PDB file of C-alpha atoms and ligand atoms in Angstrom:
ATOM      1  CA  MET A 503       0.000   0.000   0.000  1.00 95.00           C
ATOM      2  CA  ARG A 504       1.190   3.497  -0.839  1.00 98.00           C
ATOM      3  CA  THR A 505       2.115   6.188   1.629  1.00 98.00           C
ATOM      4  CA  VAL A 506       0.512   9.521   0.707  1.00 98.00           C
ATOM      5  CA  TYR A 507       0.778  13.040   2.127  1.00 98.00           C
ATOM      6  CA  VAL A 508      -2.236  15.049   3.277  1.00 98.00           C
ATOM      7  CA  ASN A 509      -2.028  18.396   5.053  1.00 96.00           C
ATOM      8  CA  GLY A 510       1.168  17.826   7.009  1.00 96.00           C
ATOM      9  CA  THR A 511       0.914  14.072   7.566  1.00 98.00           C
ATOM     10  CA  PHE A 512       2.309  10.997   5.784  1.00 98.00           C
ATOM     11  CA  LEU A 513      -0.108   8.087   6.065  1.00 98.00           C
ATOM     12  CA  PRO A 514      -1.303   4.900   4.310  1.00 98.00           C
ATOM     13  CA  GLU A 515      -3.526   5.736   1.334  1.00 98.00           C
ATOM     14  CA  ASP A 516      -6.597   4.023   2.835  1.00 98.00           C
ATOM     15  CA  GLN A 517      -6.428   6.294   5.886  1.00 98.00           C
ATOM     16  CA  ALA A 518      -6.068   9.585   3.996  1.00 97.00           C
ATOM     17  CA  GLN A 519      -9.089  11.887   4.202  1.00 97.00           C
ATOM     18  CA  ILE A 520     -10.174  15.383   3.225  1.00 96.00           C
ATOM     19  CA  SER A 521     -13.281  17.367   4.162  1.00 97.00           C
ATOM     20  CA  ILE A 522     -16.458  17.235   2.046  1.00 98.00           C
ATOM     21  CA  PHE A 523     -16.305  21.050   2.319  1.00 97.00           C
ATOM     22  CA  ASP A 524     -12.877  21.316   0.725  1.00 98.00           C
ATOM     23  CA  ARG A 525     -13.350  23.704  -2.190  1.00 98.00           C
ATOM     24  CA  ALA A 526     -11.587  21.179  -4.438  1.00 98.00           C
ATOM     25  CA  VAL A 527     -14.641  18.924  -4.014  1.00 98.00           C
ATOM     26  CA  LEU A 528     -17.257  21.686  -4.290  1.00 98.00           C
ATOM     27  CA  PHE A 529     -15.777  23.913  -7.027  1.00 98.00           C
ATOM     28  CA  ALA A 530     -12.760  22.040  -8.478  1.00 98.00           C
ATOM     29  CA  ASP A 531     -10.977  24.899  -6.700  1.00 98.00           C
ATOM     30  CA  ALA A 532      -7.478  23.420  -6.766  1.00 98.00           C
ATOM     31  CA  VAL A 533      -4.364  23.373  -8.912  1.00 98.00           C
ATOM     32  CA  TYR A 534      -1.860  20.586  -9.438  1.00 98.00           C
ATOM     33  CA  GLU A 535       1.513  19.530 -10.797  1.00 98.00           C
ATOM     34  CA  VAL A 536       2.903  16.202 -11.958  1.00 98.00           C
ATOM     35  CA  THR A 537       6.640  15.575 -11.802  1.00 98.00           C
ATOM     36  CA  ALA A 538       8.373  12.548 -13.320  1.00 98.00           C
ATOM     37  CA  VAL A 539      10.760  10.413 -11.273  1.00 98.00           C
ATOM     38  CA  VAL A 540      13.510   8.321 -12.877  1.00 98.00           C
ATOM     39  CA  GLY A 541      16.125   6.472 -10.825  1.00 98.00           C
ATOM     40  CA  GLY A 542      14.507   7.943  -7.712  1.00 98.00           C
ATOM     41  CA  LYS A 543      15.198  11.508  -8.901  1.00 98.00           C
ATOM     42  CA  LEU A 544      12.828  14.318  -9.927  1.00 98.00           C
ATOM     43  CA  LEU A 545      12.895  15.650 -13.516  1.00 98.00           C
ATOM     44  CA  ASP A 546      12.415  19.372 -14.301  1.00 97.00           C
ATOM     45  CA  PHE A 547      11.385  20.005 -10.668  1.00 97.00           C
ATOM     46  CA  ASP A 548      12.116  23.757 -10.698  1.00 97.00           C
ATOM     47  CA  GLY A 549       9.990  24.254 -13.809  1.00 97.00           C
ATOM     48  CA  HIS A 550       7.040  22.450 -12.252  1.00 98.00           C
ATOM     49  CA  MET A 551       7.266  24.524  -9.070  1.00 98.00           C
ATOM     50  CA  ALA A 552       7.500  27.761 -11.089  1.00 98.00           C
ATOM     51  CA  ARG A 553       4.341  26.810 -12.999  1.00 98.00           C
ATOM     52  CA  LEU A 554       2.587  25.881  -9.725  1.00 98.00           C
ATOM     53  CA  ARG A 555       3.270  29.421  -8.431  1.00 98.00           C
ATOM     54  CA  ARG A 556       1.920  30.888 -11.656  1.00 98.00           C
ATOM     55  CA  SER A 557      -1.300  28.812 -11.404  1.00 98.00           C
ATOM     56  CA  LEU A 558      -1.766  29.898  -7.765  1.00 98.00           C
ATOM     57  CA  LYS A 559      -1.238  33.539  -8.663  1.00 97.00           C
ATOM     58  CA  GLU A 560      -3.658  33.469 -11.602  1.00 98.00           C
ATOM     59  CA  LEU A 561      -6.375  32.138  -9.256  1.00 98.00           C
ATOM     60  CA  ASP A 562      -5.666  34.558  -6.356  1.00 96.00           C
ATOM     61  CA  MET A 563      -4.568  31.659  -4.146  1.00 95.00           C
ATOM     62  CA  VAL A 564      -2.070  32.254  -1.359  1.00 89.00           C
ATOM     63  CA  GLU A 565       1.388  30.702  -1.483  1.00 87.00           C
ATOM     64  CA  ARG A 566       2.086  29.029   1.841  1.00 89.00           C
ATOM     65  CA  PHE A 567       4.818  26.569   0.884  1.00 93.00           C
ATOM     66  CA  SER A 568       8.394  27.234  -0.202  1.00 94.00           C
ATOM     67  CA  ASP A 569      10.011  25.252  -3.035  1.00 95.00           C
ATOM     68  CA  GLN A 570      12.420  23.788  -0.462  1.00 96.00           C
ATOM     69  CA  GLU A 571       9.538  22.501   1.707  1.00 97.00           C
ATOM     70  CA  LEU A 572       7.809  21.030  -1.322  1.00 98.00           C
ATOM     71  CA  LEU A 573      11.039  19.389  -2.497  1.00 98.00           C
ATOM     72  CA  LYS A 574      11.466  17.821   0.954  1.00 98.00           C
ATOM     73  CA  ILE A 575       7.935  16.371   0.862  1.00 98.00           C
ATOM     74  CA  HIS A 576       8.474  15.038  -2.690  1.00 98.00           C
ATOM     75  CA  ARG A 577      11.709  13.364  -1.629  1.00 98.00           C
ATOM     76  CA  SER A 578      10.198  11.854   1.534  1.00 98.00           C
ATOM     77  CA  LEU A 579       7.347  10.430  -0.501  1.00 98.00           C
ATOM     78  CA  ILE A 580       9.757   8.935  -3.074  1.00 98.00           C
ATOM     79  CA  GLU A 581      11.737   7.360  -0.228  1.00 98.00           C
ATOM     80  CA  LYS A 582       8.732   6.065   1.739  1.00 98.00           C
ATOM     81  CA  ASN A 583       7.335   4.440  -1.415  1.00 98.00           C
ATOM     82  CA  THR A 584      10.765   3.296  -2.675  1.00 98.00           C
ATOM     83  CA  LEU A 585       9.763   4.888  -5.982  1.00 98.00           C
ATOM     84  CA  GLN A 586      12.354   4.317  -8.684  1.00 98.00           C
ATOM     85  CA  GLU A 587      10.322   5.326 -11.737  1.00 98.00           C
ATOM     86  CA  GLY A 588       6.941   7.011 -11.956  1.00 98.00           C
ATOM     87  CA  LEU A 589       5.132  10.211 -11.064  1.00 98.00           C
ATOM     88  CA  VAL A 590       4.563  12.452  -8.068  1.00 98.00           C
ATOM     89  CA  TYR A 591       1.208  14.280  -8.088  1.00 98.00           C
ATOM     90  CA  LEU A 592       0.847  17.441  -6.006  1.00 98.00           C
ATOM     91  CA  GLN A 593      -2.474  19.216  -5.488  1.00 98.00           C
ATOM     92  CA  VAL A 594      -3.061  22.514  -3.694  1.00 98.00           C
ATOM     93  CA  THR A 595      -6.680  23.282  -2.785  1.00 98.00           C
ATOM     94  CA  ARG A 596      -8.061  26.629  -1.664  1.00 97.00           C
ATOM     95  CA  GLY A 597      -9.070  24.940   1.582  1.00 97.00           C
ATOM     96  CA  VAL A 598     -12.178  24.140   3.603  1.00 97.00           C
ATOM     97  CA  ALA A 599     -15.123  26.551   3.880  1.00 96.00           C
ATOM     98  CA  ASP A 600     -18.907  26.363   3.937  1.00 96.00           C
ATOM     99  CA  ARG A 601     -20.201  26.364   0.374  1.00 97.00           C
ATOM    100  CA  ASP A 602     -20.112  29.859  -1.118  1.00 97.00           C
ATOM    101  CA  PHE A 603     -19.103  31.081  -4.579  1.00 98.00           C
ATOM    102  CA  ASP A 604     -17.455  34.111  -2.996  1.00 97.00           C
ATOM    103  CA  PHE A 605     -14.037  33.274  -1.515  1.00 97.00           C
ATOM    104  CA  SER A 606     -12.894  36.877  -1.136  1.00 95.00           C
ATOM    105  CA  ARG A 607     -13.159  36.846   2.681  1.00 93.00           C
ATOM    106  CA  LEU A 608     -11.974  33.255   3.070  1.00 93.00           C
ATOM    107  CA  ASP A 609      -9.400  32.664   5.801  1.00 89.00           C
ATOM    108  CA  ALA A 610      -8.771  28.936   5.296  1.00 91.00           C
ATOM    109  CA  ASP A 611      -5.427  27.152   5.179  1.00 93.00           C
ATOM    110  CA  PRO A 612      -4.766  25.785   1.698  1.00 96.00           C
ATOM    111  CA  GLY A 613      -4.944  22.014   1.402  1.00 97.00           C
ATOM    112  CA  LEU A 614      -1.837  20.137   0.261  1.00 98.00           C
ATOM    113  CA  ILE A 615      -2.051  16.596  -1.100  1.00 98.00           C
ATOM    114  CA  LEU A 616       0.737  14.509  -2.664  1.00 98.00           C
ATOM    115  CA  PHE A 617       0.773  10.934  -3.895  1.00 98.00           C
ATOM    116  CA  THR A 618       2.933   8.758  -6.125  1.00 98.00           C
ATOM    117  CA  GLN A 619       2.261   6.433  -9.051  1.00 98.00           C
ATOM    118  CA  ALA A 620       4.830   3.786  -9.992  1.00 98.00           C
ATOM    119  CA  LYS A 621       5.083   3.608 -13.800  1.00 97.00           C
ATOM    120  CA  ASP A 622       7.575   2.704 -16.535  1.00 97.00           C
ATOM    121  CA  LEU A 623       8.367   6.015 -18.201  1.00 98.00           C
ATOM    122  CA  ILE A 624      11.527   5.256 -20.187  1.00 98.00           C
ATOM    123  CA  ASN A 625      10.224   1.963 -21.588  1.00 97.00           C
ATOM    124  CA  ASN A 626       6.888   3.164 -22.868  1.00 96.00           C
ATOM    125  CA  PRO A 627       5.204   0.952 -25.502  1.00 96.00           C
ATOM    126  CA  LEU A 628       3.628   4.074 -27.061  1.00 97.00           C
ATOM    127  CA  ALA A 629       7.094   5.389 -27.872  1.00 97.00           C
ATOM    128  CA  GLU A 630       7.780   2.183 -29.820  1.00 96.00           C
ATOM    129  CA  ARG A 631       4.523   1.718 -31.693  1.00 97.00           C
ATOM    130  CA  GLY A 632       3.265   5.345 -31.806  1.00 98.00           C
ATOM    131  CA  GLN A 633      -0.110   6.729 -30.808  1.00 98.00           C
ATOM    132  CA  CYS A 634      -3.384   6.660 -32.712  1.00 98.00           C
ATOM    133  CA  ILE A 635      -5.301   9.833 -31.942  1.00 98.00           C
ATOM    134  CA  THR A 636      -8.699  11.277 -32.746  1.00 98.00           C
ATOM    135  CA  LEU A 637      -9.573  14.946 -33.182  1.00 98.00           C
ATOM    136  CA  VAL A 638     -12.241  16.579 -31.024  1.00 98.00           C
ATOM    137  CA  GLU A 639     -13.401  20.189 -30.733  1.00 98.00           C
ATOM    138  CA  ASP A 640     -11.778  22.007 -27.806  1.00 98.00           C
ATOM    139  CA  LEU A 641     -14.708  22.893 -25.536  1.00 98.00           C
ATOM    140  CA  ARG A 642     -12.699  23.496 -22.355  1.00 98.00           C
ATOM    141  CA  TRP A 643     -12.869  26.777 -20.464  1.00 97.00           C
ATOM    142  CA  ALA A 644     -10.800  29.647 -21.870  1.00 97.00           C
ATOM    143  CA  ARG A 645      -7.969  29.476 -19.295  1.00 98.00           C
ATOM    144  CA  SER A 646      -6.273  26.224 -20.233  1.00 98.00           C
ATOM    145  CA  ASP A 647      -2.959  27.832 -19.225  1.00 98.00           C
ATOM    146  CA  ILE A 648      -3.874  27.376 -15.549  1.00 98.00           C
ATOM    147  CA  LYS A 649      -3.266  23.837 -14.329  1.00 98.00           C
ATOM    148  CA  THR A 650      -6.501  23.279 -12.404  1.00 98.00           C
ATOM    149  CA  VAL A 651      -7.955  19.908 -11.409  1.00 98.00           C
ATOM    150  CA  GLN A 652     -11.051  20.704 -13.539  1.00 98.00           C
ATOM    151  CA  LEU A 653     -10.152  18.105 -16.164  1.00 98.00           C
ATOM    152  CA  LEU A 654     -13.623  16.801 -16.912  1.00 98.00           C
ATOM    153  CA  TYR A 655     -13.867  17.627 -20.630  1.00 98.00           C
ATOM    154  CA  SER A 656     -10.482  16.084 -21.430  1.00 98.00           C
ATOM    155  CA  SER A 657     -11.322  13.059 -19.319  1.00 98.00           C
ATOM    156  CA  LEU A 658     -14.693  12.628 -21.072  1.00 98.00           C
ATOM    157  CA  VAL A 659     -13.366  12.852 -24.627  1.00 98.00           C
ATOM    158  CA  LYS A 660     -10.342  10.676 -23.857  1.00 98.00           C
ATOM    159  CA  SER A 661     -12.594   7.962 -22.414  1.00 98.00           C
ATOM    160  CA  ARG A 662     -14.837   8.023 -25.489  1.00 98.00           C
ATOM    161  CA  ALA A 663     -11.803   7.897 -27.786  1.00 97.00           C
ATOM    162  CA  SER A 664     -10.394   5.012 -25.781  1.00 97.00           C
ATOM    163  CA  GLU A 665     -13.657   3.088 -26.146  1.00 97.00           C
ATOM    164  CA  ALA A 666     -13.362   3.604 -29.901  1.00 96.00           C
ATOM    165  CA  GLY A 667      -9.815   2.157 -29.863  1.00 97.00           C
ATOM    166  CA  ALA A 668      -7.694   5.352 -29.936  1.00 98.00           C
ATOM    167  CA  ASP A 669      -4.802   6.140 -27.588  1.00 98.00           C
ATOM    168  CA  ASP A 670      -5.526   9.837 -27.119  1.00 98.00           C
ATOM    169  CA  VAL A 671      -7.387  12.923 -28.278  1.00 98.00           C
ATOM    170  CA  TRP A 672      -6.021  16.131 -29.783  1.00 98.00           C
ATOM    171  CA  LEU A 673      -8.231  19.169 -29.359  1.00 98.00           C
ATOM    172  CA  HIS A 674      -8.869  21.846 -31.988  1.00 98.00           C
ATOM    173  CA  ARG A 675     -10.465  25.264 -32.139  1.00 98.00           C
ATOM    174  CA  ASP A 676     -11.246  27.237 -35.339  1.00 98.00           C
ATOM    175  CA  GLY A 677      -9.631  24.514 -37.461  1.00 98.00           C
ATOM    176  CA  LYS A 678      -6.338  24.651 -35.549  1.00 98.00           C
ATOM    177  CA  VAL A 679      -4.933  22.192 -33.029  1.00 98.00           C
ATOM    178  CA  THR A 680      -4.640  23.541 -29.481  1.00 98.00           C
ATOM    179  CA  GLU A 681      -3.087  20.576 -27.601  1.00 98.00           C
ATOM    180  CA  GLY A 682      -3.598  16.963 -26.565  1.00 98.00           C
ATOM    181  CA  SER A 683      -5.919  15.853 -23.745  1.00 98.00           C
ATOM    182  CA  SER A 684      -2.955  15.960 -21.340  1.00 98.00           C
ATOM    183  CA  ASN A 685       0.031  16.895 -23.510  1.00 98.00           C
ATOM    184  CA  ASN A 686       1.302  19.483 -25.957  1.00 98.00           C
ATOM    185  CA  ALA A 687       0.992  18.810 -29.712  1.00 98.00           C
ATOM    186  CA  TYR A 688       3.591  19.128 -32.509  1.00 98.00           C
ATOM    187  CA  ILE A 689       4.082  18.434 -36.178  1.00 98.00           C
ATOM    188  CA  VAL A 690       7.267  18.099 -38.220  1.00 98.00           C
ATOM    189  CA  THR A 691       7.076  19.434 -41.795  1.00 98.00           C
ATOM    190  CA  ASP A 692       8.826  18.169 -44.940  1.00 96.00           C
ATOM    191  CA  ASN A 693      11.524  20.827 -44.278  1.00 95.00           C
ATOM    192  CA  ASN A 694      12.066  19.338 -40.806  1.00 95.00           C
ATOM    193  CA  GLU A 695      10.512  22.351 -39.101  1.00 97.00           C
ATOM    194  CA  ILE A 696       9.052  21.571 -35.696  1.00 98.00           C
ATOM    195  CA  ILE A 697       5.770  23.418 -35.287  1.00 98.00           C
ATOM    196  CA  THR A 698       3.838  23.795 -32.023  1.00 98.00           C
ATOM    197  CA  ARG A 699       1.223  26.289 -30.885  1.00 98.00           C
ATOM    198  CA  GLU A 700       2.572  29.470 -29.305  1.00 98.00           C
ATOM    199  CA  LEU A 701       2.066  30.043 -25.561  1.00 98.00           C
ATOM    200  CA  SER A 702      -1.240  31.735 -24.739  1.00 98.00           C
ATOM    201  CA  ARG A 703      -4.325  31.129 -22.609  1.00 98.00           C
ATOM    202  CA  ASP A 704      -5.341  28.377 -25.048  1.00 98.00           C
ATOM    203  CA  ILE A 705      -2.814  25.776 -23.891  1.00 98.00           C
ATOM    204  CA  LEU A 706      -0.965  24.585 -20.836  1.00 98.00           C
ATOM    205  CA  HIS A 707       2.585  25.927 -20.837  1.00 98.00           C
ATOM    206  CA  GLY A 708       4.181  22.499 -20.763  1.00 98.00           C
ATOM    207  CA  ILE A 709       7.382  22.107 -18.796  1.00 98.00           C
ATOM    208  CA  THR A 710       8.391  19.258 -21.105  1.00 98.00           C
ATOM    209  CA  ARG A 711       7.521  21.497 -24.092  1.00 98.00           C
ATOM    210  CA  GLN A 712      10.006  24.102 -22.866  1.00 97.00           C
ATOM    211  CA  ALA A 713      12.728  21.494 -22.314  1.00 97.00           C
ATOM    212  CA  VAL A 714      12.125  19.712 -25.637  1.00 98.00           C
ATOM    213  CA  LEU A 715      12.199  22.978 -27.619  1.00 98.00           C
ATOM    214  CA  ASN A 716      15.508  23.800 -25.898  1.00 97.00           C
ATOM    215  CA  VAL A 717      16.870  20.404 -26.917  1.00 97.00           C
ATOM    216  CA  ALA A 718      15.652  20.933 -30.512  1.00 98.00           C
ATOM    217  CA  ARG A 719      17.316  24.359 -30.769  1.00 97.00           C
ATOM    218  CA  LEU A 720      20.504  22.974 -29.253  1.00 96.00           C
ATOM    219  CA  HIS A 721      20.574  20.473 -32.133  1.00 95.00           C
ATOM    220  CA  GLN A 722      20.118  23.275 -34.696  1.00 96.00           C
ATOM    221  CA  MET A 723      16.589  22.212 -35.515  1.00 97.00           C
ATOM    222  CA  LYS A 724      14.174  24.893 -36.680  1.00 98.00           C
ATOM    223  CA  VAL A 725      11.348  25.508 -34.204  1.00 98.00           C
ATOM    224  CA  VAL A 726       8.291  27.570 -35.135  1.00 98.00           C
ATOM    225  CA  GLU A 727       5.828  28.467 -32.385  1.00 98.00           C
ATOM    226  CA  ARG A 728       2.496  28.967 -34.146  1.00 98.00           C
ATOM    227  CA  ALA A 729      -0.850  27.218 -34.411  1.00 98.00           C
ATOM    228  CA  PHE A 730      -1.073  24.533 -37.120  1.00 98.00           C
ATOM    229  CA  THR A 731      -4.241  23.480 -38.944  1.00 98.00           C
ATOM    230  CA  ILE A 732      -5.868  20.060 -39.073  1.00 98.00           C
ATOM    231  CA  GLU A 733      -4.868  19.888 -42.778  1.00 98.00           C
ATOM    232  CA  GLU A 734      -1.228  20.562 -41.876  1.00 98.00           C
ATOM    233  CA  LEU A 735      -1.417  17.783 -39.289  1.00 98.00           C
ATOM    234  CA  ARG A 736      -2.859  15.330 -41.809  1.00 98.00           C
ATOM    235  CA  SER A 737      -0.092  16.042 -44.324  1.00 97.00           C
ATOM    236  CA  ALA A 738       2.757  16.302 -41.793  1.00 98.00           C
ATOM    237  CA  LYS A 739       5.875  14.160 -42.051  1.00 98.00           C
ATOM    238  CA  GLU A 740       5.775  13.424 -38.311  1.00 98.00           C
ATOM    239  CA  ALA A 741       3.645  14.324 -35.318  1.00 98.00           C
ATOM    240  CA  PHE A 742       4.284  13.898 -31.607  1.00 98.00           C
ATOM    241  CA  SER A 743       3.194  14.945 -28.129  1.00 98.00           C
ATOM    242  CA  THR A 744       5.110  15.930 -25.008  1.00 98.00           C
ATOM    243  CA  SER A 745       4.311  15.693 -21.289  1.00 98.00           C
ATOM    244  CA  ALA A 746       5.986  14.961 -17.982  1.00 98.00           C
ATOM    245  CA  SER A 747       4.437  11.489 -17.911  1.00 97.00           C
ATOM    246  CA  GLY A 748       4.952  10.585 -21.588  1.00 98.00           C
ATOM    247  CA  PHE A 749       8.141  12.546 -22.395  1.00 98.00           C
ATOM    248  CA  VAL A 750       8.059  12.626 -26.236  1.00 98.00           C
ATOM    249  CA  ASN A 751       5.621  10.232 -27.900  1.00 98.00           C
ATOM    250  CA  PRO A 752       5.094   9.780 -31.642  1.00 98.00           C
ATOM    251  CA  VAL A 753       1.672  10.049 -33.293  1.00 98.00           C
ATOM    252  CA  VAL A 754       1.317   7.655 -36.242  1.00 98.00           C
ATOM    253  CA  ARG A 755      -2.390   7.893 -37.031  1.00 98.00           C
ATOM    254  CA  VAL A 756      -5.017  10.634 -36.895  1.00 98.00           C
ATOM    255  CA  ASP A 757      -8.550   9.226 -37.105  1.00 97.00           C
ATOM    256  CA  ASP A 758      -8.444   6.951 -40.166  1.00 92.00           C
ATOM    257  CA  GLN A 759      -5.306   8.398 -41.711  1.00 97.00           C
ATOM    258  CA  GLU A 760      -1.630   7.538 -41.278  1.00 98.00           C
ATOM    259  CA  ILE A 761       0.858  10.303 -40.513  1.00 98.00           C
ATOM    260  CA  GLY A 762       3.999  10.173 -42.689  1.00 96.00           C
ATOM    261  CA  THR A 763       5.111   6.557 -43.061  1.00 95.00           C
ATOM    262  CA  GLY A 764       2.753   5.391 -40.311  1.00 97.00           C
ATOM    263  CA  GLN A 765       5.814   4.667 -38.130  1.00 97.00           C
ATOM    264  CA  PRO A 766       7.438   6.766 -35.355  1.00 98.00           C
ATOM    265  CA  GLY A 767       9.495   9.459 -37.093  1.00 97.00           C
ATOM    266  CA  ILE A 768      13.246  10.099 -36.956  1.00 97.00           C
ATOM    267  CA  VAL A 769      12.974  13.640 -35.532  1.00 98.00           C
ATOM    268  CA  THR A 770      10.573  12.427 -32.844  1.00 98.00           C
ATOM    269  CA  LYS A 771      12.888   9.559 -31.832  1.00 98.00           C
ATOM    270  CA  LEU A 772      15.871  11.889 -31.706  1.00 97.00           C
ATOM    271  CA  LEU A 773      14.017  14.412 -29.548  1.00 98.00           C
ATOM    272  CA  ARG A 774      12.816  11.690 -27.175  1.00 98.00           C
ATOM    273  CA  ALA A 775      16.314  10.268 -26.689  1.00 98.00           C
ATOM    274  CA  ASN A 776      17.922  13.683 -26.263  1.00 98.00           C
ATOM    275  CA  TYR A 777      15.206  15.014 -23.959  1.00 98.00           C
ATOM    276  CA  ILE A 778      15.570  11.970 -21.698  1.00 98.00           C
ATOM    277  CA  ALA A 779      19.371  12.285 -21.632  1.00 97.00           C
ATOM    278  CA  ALA A 780      19.219  16.041 -20.887  1.00 96.00           C
ATOM    279  CA  SER A 781      16.593  15.778 -18.159  1.00 96.00           C
ATOM    280  CA  LEU A 782      18.381  12.886 -16.433  1.00 97.00           C
ATOM    281  CA  ARG A 783      21.540  15.006 -16.310  1.00 96.00           C
ATOM    282  CA  THR A 784      19.696  17.740 -14.383  1.00 95.00           C
ATOM    283  CA  ALA A 785      17.440  15.465 -12.256  1.00 97.00           C
ATOM    284  CA  ILE A 786      17.544  16.156  -8.506  1.00 97.00           C
TER     285      ILE A 786
HETATM  286  N1  LIG B1467      -1.299  20.111 -21.803  1.00 76.95           N
HETATM  287  C1  LIG B1467      -2.157  19.589 -20.911  1.00 76.95           C
HETATM  288  C2  LIG B1467      -3.620  19.879 -21.060  1.00 76.95           C
HETATM  289  C3  LIG B1467      -1.681  18.774 -19.857  1.00 76.95           C
HETATM  290  O1  LIG B1467      -2.532  18.257 -18.964  1.00 76.95           O
HETATM  291  C4  LIG B1467      -0.292  18.492 -19.773  1.00 76.95           C
HETATM  292  C5  LIG B1467       0.256  17.573 -18.720  1.00 76.95           C
HETATM  293  N2  LIG B1467       0.062  17.994 -17.440  1.00 76.95           N
HETATM  294  C6  LIG B1467       0.557  19.070 -20.725  1.00 76.95           C
HETATM  295  C7  LIG B1467       0.019  19.881 -21.724  1.00 76.95           C
HETATM  296  C8  LIG B1467       2.047  18.843 -20.688  1.00 76.95           C
HETATM  297  O2  LIG B1467       2.634  19.571 -19.644  1.00 76.95           O
HETATM  298  P1  LIG B1467       3.965  19.047 -18.940  1.00 76.95           P
HETATM  299  O3  LIG B1467       4.972  18.873 -20.018  1.00 76.95           O
HETATM  300  O4  LIG B1467       4.324  20.125 -18.004  1.00 76.95           O
HETATM  301  O5  LIG B1467       3.595  17.766 -18.282  1.00 76.95           O
END
């Protein structure tokens, strides 16, 4: 059984509890981060903590925990669960209060929840065989740049896609791809240009995205940050997604159409290998 962390205490997962009045339950009033662990070490930890602070700020939530405190809790949890490879989830809730839309006079302590998931990240079958995705209209709220736990639309469309045999969903708005259900989306053109949507309120500012684009530029690859159309995706040489849990994963089919050769592409494979090497070098 896992050890989890809830509001100052480490305890077995079946003993962990939160209030029914926690605003996370009543209003999805909580933000989160997911950090990968390989060889017992955290990848891109500073980036994830920086984005956590940004999410808190955008939602007028108070910051009660320092990066050092949060790092200590992450490390204790990795140790207590002897986690070699997998993910650490962290959720900050606005806290417990009687139900009221208005939180302006709220004086609650924020809730802090962390738990681990053991998972093979390096040896991911999707990286070998490539993902089959379907396209769905992006009907999420207009602040997808804030990492809130309100993930219902993505969860709904991913479940339906999964039932229909697909691995994931890419979302689109006005004929252009925004991002994947839980990852950022890219194409590679015939000129080997890597294209991914620019940062805005429309997408989550992926920490893996930032690291992978750095790796690409370091290898003299051309990166263009702009929205690409569904037609561009269909005629792309390669397509791939990035996330902390998936790293870099090829897309080989969109609905009923193959992308490129229908096999994971060379640029994608190179980026995956180099991203993993670079992030392991800086893991803490
Ligand atoms: N977009 C969405 C909607 C996501 O949920 C995620 C994963 N949390 C990402 C992009 C990728 O972000 P990161 O690389 O920081 O995991």
